[in-house]
Amino acid sequence: MATTITKPETLFGKRVRRQEDPRLITGTALYLDDLKMPGMHHACVVRSPHAAAKIRGIDTSAARALPGVAAIFTGADVTGLGAVPCAASIPGLRVPHHHLLAQDRVYYVGHPVAVVVGTDRYIARDAAELVEVDYEPTAAVADPEKALAAGAPAVHPEWPDNVAFNFHQEGGDTEEAFRQADVVVRQRITSQRLIPTSIETRGVIAEWRAGERSLTLHSSTQIPHLLRTLVAGILGMPENLLRVITPEVGGGFGSKLNVYAEEALMAYIAMKINKPVKWVESRRENFQATIHGRGHVDYFELAALRDGTILGLKLKLIQDLGAYHQLLTPVIPTLSVLMMPGLYRFKNVNADVVGVFTNCVPTDAYRGAGRPEATHGIERMVDMLAQELKMDPAEIRLKNFVHADEFPYGTATGLTYDSGDYAKPLHKAMAEAGYEQLRREQAAARAEGRLVGIGLSTYGEICALGPSIALPAGGWESATVKVEPSGKVTVLTGASPHGQGEETTFAQIVADELGVPMDDVLVVHGDTAVVQYGIGTFGSRGTAVGGSALYYALQDLKAKMKKFGAMMLGTEQVNFSGGYCVDEATGKSVTFAEMAVAAYHAKKLPANTEPGLVATHFWEPPNFTFPFGAHLVVTEVDRETGAIEIKRYVCVDDIGRIINPLIVDGQVHGGVAQGLGQALWEQAVYDESGQLVSGELTDYALPRASRMPWIESSHTETPSPVNPLGVKGVGEAGTIGCSPAVVNSVVDALSPLGVRHIDMPLTPEKIWKLIEGARA
Amino acid sequence: MISNAFSYHTPETLEEALAMLEDGGGKILAGGMSLIPLMKLRLASPESVVDLRRIPGLKAITEEGGAVRIGAMATHHEIEISPVIRGKCPLLGEAASAIGDIQVRNMGTIGGSVAHADPAADYPAALVALEARIRLRSANGERTVEASEFFVDAFTTAMEAGEIVVAIEVKEEEASEGFKYEKVAHPASGFPVVGVAVRVKKSGAGIAMARIGVTGMGPHAFRARNAEALLEGGAGAAAAAAVVGEGEETNSDLYASGEYRRHLARVHAGRAIAAALTRAL
Ligand SMILES: Cc1cc2nc3c(=O)[nH]c(=O)nc-3n(C[C@H](O)[C@H](O)[C@H](O)COP(=O)(O)OP(=O)(O)OC[C@H]3O[C@@H](n4cnc5c(N)ncnc54)[C@H](O)[C@@H]3O)c2cc1C
C-alpha cells in the first residue's frame, strides 16, 4: 500500500485533444453507410417532383418486373401504420396526418410516394425510375406571406387559410410603453430558410430477427432513445423489442433531432421482407426531404426614450412551417419569442406568432433553433434605434443591459436568467478589437470614400435544454458510471454526442473526480440496448445536462468506493483523492484498482453495501442556462462590386466554466461558420411553383474553410449556478452571435448612403444595388 | 454514384477510341469531373464510356516554332505547373490555377473542359484571348477550329459527332506582354460568375495589342473586341472596360443576375487591364 500520494493536476479547463479524433481523421470510424449486413437489401424512395398534386394512380408493374426488385411499397401499404410524430402541444394546433408515404396527394417536392427495394442500390434506383405515378398538379404556394393572403392555394384543402396555429405571448404593458415612447423604430426582418447540410446525409439500416421478433434500427440520429420510443409507437411494436444504434454521426445540427418517415419505413420493410434493408439519402434528397431551418418573416417595433432607454417590443412573427409538422416544427418560433428581450432590461413584450403551411419541406430545429432569428431581430432593432438616435451602438447596449447585480433576472417572457455580467464581454471585445481606434480608422476611411463598417451583437441564448416542463419528452439526462473489476471506467451517457467531443470532456470529468487516467475511461453512447434511457444531444445540452448527470453519478460512486476504502484500511474516515482512499490518521492508502477488485470479488463487504461499482443518475435541471457574449465584426464593402470583406472577427463568448478550451474553440469556429453562412451565402430558395431552386451544393453556398475570416475568440467565465459544473453550453453560441454582428457591420458600412437594413444573405448583387440606388 | 448501367472501355489508340464512338451511344471520359456528376444525377446516361487515359501521347505539353501544343488529356494541374506554359503562355497557367480545387485540378483535363463547354468554365476566357485553336480528330482526319468559333453556346461547341479534341494550340505570348486572369468565384460552385482574361502589349505610352476574353457572363465565352479596339485606339482602360459585354447575351442564377454579371465583367475587365499593364514591359 502506497504511503505518499501526489495529487494529479485536474483536467478541467485543459486543452485536451479529442479522444474521438484519431478514428475520425484516419477514416477508420464507421458511419451508417460503412455498415453491411448479410443479405442486406437496398431501398430507394420515389419522391414527388411536384409541390402540390393529386395522385391519380401509381403503376409499379414495370418496376416490379425488373430483375432484383424485391418489393415495392406505396401509400396504400402504410395506411395502417402510425404517423410521423409531432411532439408540440400548442393549443389549437392543426396537425395534418403525416403518413409515412403520400396517400392521395403530395404536398412538397421530395414528398415520399413509394419505396422500391432491390438487391443492390443500383437496381433499387433503376426501378424507382420505372415507378409511374400519375400526378394531377395543383396550385402550390411556397412563400408564407403569400400563403396567408386571401385566395392563396390551400396547402391542406381542409384548412384554406393555411394557418396551423396562432400563438400569443405578452409580458408587462406594451401599449403603455409605446405611449410613453419618444421614438419607435419599425422593420420587417427575414431569417431565410436554410438547409442544415450535415456532411453525412441521413441513413438507416433496419434488421429484423424474426425468431426473436426483435428489430435493430441503425440510424444516423441525434436522439436514439426518443427514436426508439416513437418508431415503436408508429409500428405498434413493443418498445423493448426495438433497439436503436447510432453509428458515427457525420453532423446533425438539429436536422437529425427528429423522427423521419424513412426510419419507420425501413423498420417496417425489414419486417415485411425479412431481410436487412439499407437506405442512404442522396445529397439532393437531403436538400428536398430533410428539415430546413429558420424561415421567418418578422415585423418588429421597438419603443424607446430619446436617451436610448428601451421601453418595449412588439413582434409579429410569421413562421414558414412547410407542409407538415416534424417533431418540433411548431415549437421553434415559440423559442424565438422567449428570447425576444435579449440581454436588455425592458419588461414589455407583445408577440404574435402565426405558423403557416407552405408547399415546402418542413422547417424544424437547426443550430440555434428559434434563437438566432430572435437575436438577429433584437440586435438589428437595437442598432436601428442607435442609428435613429445617433448613439453609438455600444453605448445604447450598455445603457440597456440587465445589470450584473440583478441576477437571477426575471424577463418579460417569463424566463429566469441564471447569471450574467453582460457588459464584461462587450468591454472585452471592444478592448481586443481596439474599438475607439477602429472608429477613428473608419472615419478616415469614410473621408476617402471607402465603405468600412463596425458591427456589434451582444447576444443571449437559452441553453442546456432544459427543465422537463419545457420539453415534450422530458429535459433531464442520464449517466451511468461503472468501475470495471480491472479498474477501468465505463461511462454510459444518454446524451448522444455526434461531433461535440463529449467522449473527451466526459472523460476529463471522470478523470478529475476519480483520479484515474483519462485513457482508462471509455464513454459509450448511442445504443439503446447498452445505455439506459436518455434524451439526446441538442440545444447545447450535452455537457450542461448530460455532464451534470455524470457528475452526480460519480459522487454516488465515490461514496461507495470510500466505503470499500475505509473497510480495507480498517478505519471509519477516509479521503478519496487522486485515485486513492487515504486514512489521514495513518497516511495509509488503497489504490483505485484495489478497491475495484475488492468490490467485485466481494469476499468482504462494508455494512449495508452491495457488491459491484456502478452508479446511475438521472438529472433534472432546475432551469435553463443563459450564455451570452459580444461579437464585433469589421467589414469593408467594395464600392464597385458590392463584395464584402470581413477584416476582423472578434468574439467574446461567456459560456460559463470551460472544461476543454480546444473543444470550445471548435464549437465557436463551427458556430461562427454557420452564422456567416446565413449572413452572407446560404439560402434555400423555392420558386413560385414550389420547386427547390437551390437544389444542389452547386447552388447552395455553404461556408468554406477558404472563406473563413480569422476568428479572434476569447471568453469571460460567469459560472452557471444551475448545475454543479458551472457550465452553460457552447454548441450554438457562435451561430447566434454571428449573423447580427455581420449584418450590423455591413449596414454600418453603408449607412453613409442612407442604408438602414438589409435582409440576409448579403449577396454582393444586393449590396451593389443598394449602392447604385444611393447613387441614383 | 448511382448512375445508370454503362459499359466501360479503355482504348489504347485514338483509332480504337474513334471506332468505339462510332455508333453514337458512347461518351468520352477524360478527367470525369464534369461527366461523372452528370451521370450521378442521371442527367447523362451514356450506354458506354470510352476512357482516353490509356492512349499514349495525349497528355504532352510541347513547344515548337513559337507555338505551344497542349495535349487534350493534360490536367489542369499539369498545365498550372508546366514550365513550358509558364514560359510561353502564362495566361493559360493562371486560368488553370483558378479552377476548382486541387483534387479537381489533378483529375480534370483541358480537353474535357473545352469539349464540355460549361458557360462558366475558366479556360475559355484565356483561350479566346490567346486566339487558341482546338485540334479535333475524327475518322475523317484532323481539323482545327479557332477558340472564338469553337464555343457556340452553353454546353455546345463546333465539334461534330464522332470528333475528339486531341490538342489545344496556342501561339506564344510575347515576353513583353502583360497578362491577367481575374475571376469572381461563385460561392457555391467555385466556377466563375465572371472570369476575364486580358493580354496587352505596350508601345510607348499606348497599347499596341489588347485581347480580352470573358467567360461566365453569357452562354459562351467571347472576345470583347469593342473594348480591345478602344484600348488599342488609346481610349484608356476605363472607357474600354465600360463597353465589355455590350450586346452580348447574359446568364443569370440565384446568385447573380445578367445585369450584375455584365457589371462585374466590366469592373473586372478594368482591374485585369490595369494588372496586365503593370506586368507588361
Ligand atoms: C468540384 C468541382 C469544381 C469545379 N470547378 C471548376 C472551376 O472553377 N472552373 C472550371 O472551369 N471548371 C471547374 N470544374 C470542372 C472541371 O474543370 C472539369 O475537369 C472539366 O469541366 C471537364 O474536364 P474533364 O477532363 O473532367 O472531363 P470529363 O468530365 O471527363 O468530360 C466532360 C465532357 O467532355 C467530353 N470530353 C472529354 N474529353 C474529351 C475529348 N478529348 N474530346 C471530346 N470530348 C471530350 C466528355 O465526353 C464529357 O461530355 C469543376 C468540377 C468539379 C467537380
Coordinates of N, CA and C and ligand atoms in Angstrom, one line a residue, chain B residues 26-38 52 58 72-74 76 95 98-101 104-105 107-118 120-124 136 159 163-166 183 189-192, ligand 1:
Chain B
G26 N -21.9 6.2 -77.1 CA -20.8 6.3 -76.1 C -20.4 7.7 -75.8
K27 N -19.8 7.9 -74.7 CA -19.3 9.2 -74.2 C -17.8 9.1 -73.9
I28 N -17.1 10.1 -74.2 CA -15.7 10.1 -73.9 C -15.6 10.4 -72.4
L29 N -14.7 9.7 -71.7 CA -14.3 10.0 -70.3 C -12.9 10.5 -70.3
A30 N -12.7 11.8 -69.8 CA -11.4 12.3 -69.6 C -11.1 12.3 -68.1
G31 N -11.2 13.5 -67.5 CA -11.0 13.5 -66.0 C -12.2 13.1 -65.2
G32 N -13.4 13.1 -65.9 CA -14.6 12.8 -65.2 C -15.2 13.8 -64.3
M33 N -14.6 15.0 -64.2 CA -15.0 16.0 -63.2 C -16.3 16.7 -63.7
S34 N -16.7 16.6 -64.9 CA -18.0 17.1 -65.3 C -18.9 15.9 -65.7
L35 N -18.4 14.9 -66.4 CA -19.2 13.8 -66.8 C -19.8 13.0 -65.6
I36 N -18.9 12.7 -64.7 CA -19.4 11.8 -63.6 C -20.5 12.5 -62.8
P37 N -20.4 13.8 -62.4 CA -21.5 14.4 -61.7 C -22.8 14.3 -62.5
L38 N -22.7 14.5 -63.8 CA -23.9 14.4 -64.6 C -24.5 13.0 -64.6
L52 N -10.2 7.8 -72.2 CA -9.0 8.1 -73.1 C -7.7 8.0 -72.3
L58 N -1.4 11.7 -75.4 CA -2.5 12.8 -75.4 C -2.3 13.8 -74.2
A72 N -4.8 17.1 -75.1 CA -6.2 17.2 -74.6 C -6.3 16.6 -73.2
M73 N -5.4 15.6 -72.9 CA -5.5 14.9 -71.6 C -4.6 15.5 -70.5
A74 N -4.0 16.6 -70.9 CA -3.2 17.3 -69.8 C -4.2 17.8 -68.7
H76 N -5.5 20.1 -65.4 CA -5.4 21.5 -65.1 C -4.1 21.7 -64.2
A95 N -5.1 30.9 -65.6 CA -6.5 30.4 -65.6 C -6.6 29.0 -65.0
A98 N -6.8 28.7 -61.4 CA -8.1 29.3 -60.7 C -9.2 28.3 -60.7
I99 N -9.0 27.1 -61.4 CA -10.1 26.1 -61.5 C -10.3 25.4 -60.2
G100 N -11.5 25.3 -59.8 CA -11.9 24.4 -58.7 C -10.9 24.3 -57.5
D101 N -10.7 23.1 -57.1 CA -9.7 22.9 -56.0 C -8.7 21.9 -56.5
V104 N -9.8 18.6 -58.0 CA -10.4 18.7 -59.4 C -9.3 19.0 -60.4
R105 N -8.3 19.8 -60.0 CA -7.2 20.1 -61.0 C -6.3 18.9 -61.2
M107 N -7.5 15.9 -61.6 CA -8.2 15.0 -62.4 C -8.7 15.6 -63.7
G108 N -9.2 16.8 -63.7 CA -9.8 17.4 -64.8 C -8.8 17.7 -65.9
T109 N -9.2 17.7 -67.2 CA -8.4 17.9 -68.3 C -8.8 19.1 -69.1
I110 N -7.9 19.7 -69.9 CA -8.2 20.8 -70.7 C -9.1 20.4 -71.9
G111 N -8.9 19.2 -72.4 CA -9.7 18.7 -73.5 C -11.2 18.5 -73.0
G112 N -11.3 18.0 -71.8 CA -12.6 17.8 -71.2 C -13.3 19.1 -71.0
S113 N -12.6 20.1 -70.5 CA -13.2 21.3 -70.2 C -13.7 22.0 -71.5
V114 N -12.9 22.0 -72.5 CA -13.3 22.7 -73.8 C -14.5 22.0 -74.4
A115 N -14.4 20.6 -74.4 CA -15.4 19.8 -75.0 C -16.8 20.0 -74.3
H116 N -16.7 20.1 -73.0 CA -17.9 20.2 -72.1 C -18.5 21.6 -72.3
A117 N -17.7 22.6 -72.5 CA -18.1 24.0 -72.8 C -19.1 24.5 -71.8
D118 N -18.8 24.3 -70.5 CA -19.6 24.9 -69.5 C -19.5 26.4 -69.7
A120 N -19.6 28.6 -67.7 CA -18.8 29.3 -66.6 C -17.4 28.6 -66.5
A121 N -16.9 27.9 -67.5 CA -15.6 27.3 -67.3 C -14.5 28.4 -67.4
D122 N -13.4 28.2 -66.7 CA -12.3 29.2 -66.7 C -11.6 29.3 -68.0
Y123 N -11.1 28.2 -68.5 CA -10.2 28.2 -69.7 C -10.7 29.1 -70.8
P124 N -12.0 28.9 -71.2 CA -12.4 29.6 -72.5 C -12.0 31.1 -72.5
L136 N -9.1 18.9 -83.6 CA -10.0 17.8 -83.5 C -9.7 16.7 -84.4
M159 N -17.8 21.2 -82.4 CA -17.5 19.8 -82.6 C -18.6 19.1 -83.3
E163 N -16.1 13.4 -83.2 CA -14.8 14.1 -83.1 C -14.3 14.1 -81.7
I164 N -13.0 14.0 -81.6 CA -12.3 14.0 -80.3 C -11.4 15.2 -80.3
V165 N -11.4 16.0 -79.2 CA -10.4 17.0 -79.0 C -9.0 16.3 -78.8
V166 N -8.0 16.6 -79.6 CA -6.7 16.0 -79.3 C -5.7 17.0 -78.7
K183 N -10.9 36.4 -61.7 CA -12.1 35.6 -61.5 C -12.9 36.0 -60.3
S189 N -20.5 27.0 -56.3 CA -19.8 26.0 -57.2 C -18.3 26.3 -57.4
G190 N -17.9 27.5 -57.1 CA -16.5 27.8 -57.3 C -16.2 28.2 -58.7
F191 N -17.1 27.9 -59.6 CA -16.9 28.3 -61.1 C -17.0 29.8 -61.1
P192 N -16.4 30.4 -62.2 CA -16.5 31.9 -62.3 C -18.0 32.3 -62.5
Ligands
LIG1 C1 -16.0 20.4 -57.6 C2 -15.7 20.9 -59.0 C3 -15.3 22.2 -59.1 C4 -15.0 22.7 -60.4 N1 -14.7 23.9 -60.6 C5 -14.4 24.4 -61.8 C6 -13.9 25.8 -62.0 O1 -13.8 26.5 -61.0 N2 -13.7 26.2 -63.2 C7 -13.8 25.3 -64.3 O2 -13.5 25.8 -65.4 N3 -14.2 24.1 -64.2 C8 -14.5 23.6 -62.9 N4 -14.8 22.3 -62.8 C9 -15.0 21.4 -64.0 C10 -13.6 20.8 -64.3 O3 -12.7 21.7 -64.7 C11 -13.7 19.6 -65.3 O4 -12.5 19.0 -65.1 C12 -13.9 20.0 -66.7 O5 -15.0 20.8 -66.9 C13 -14.1 18.8 -67.6 O6 -12.9 18.1 -67.8 P1 -12.8 16.6 -67.5 O7 -11.4 16.2 -68.0 O8 -13.0 16.3 -66.1 O9 -13.9 16.0 -68.5 P2 -15.0 14.8 -68.3 O10 -15.8 15.1 -67.2 O11 -14.3 13.5 -68.4 O12 -15.8 15.1 -69.7 C14 -16.6 16.2 -69.8 C15 -17.3 16.2 -71.2 O13 -16.3 16.3 -72.2 C16 -16.3 15.2 -73.1 N5 -14.8 15.0 -73.4 C17 -13.8 14.9 -72.5 N6 -12.7 14.8 -73.1 C18 -12.9 14.9 -74.4 C19 -12.1 15.0 -75.6 N7 -10.8 14.9 -75.5 N8 -12.7 15.1 -76.8 C20 -14.0 15.2 -76.9 N9 -14.9 15.2 -75.8 C21 -14.3 15.1 -74.6 C22 -16.9 14.1 -72.3 O14 -17.5 13.1 -73.1 C23 -17.9 14.8 -71.5 O15 -19.0 15.1 -72.2 C24 -15.1 21.8 -61.5 C25 -15.5 20.4 -61.3 C26 -15.8 20.0 -60.1 C27 -16.2 18.6 -59.9

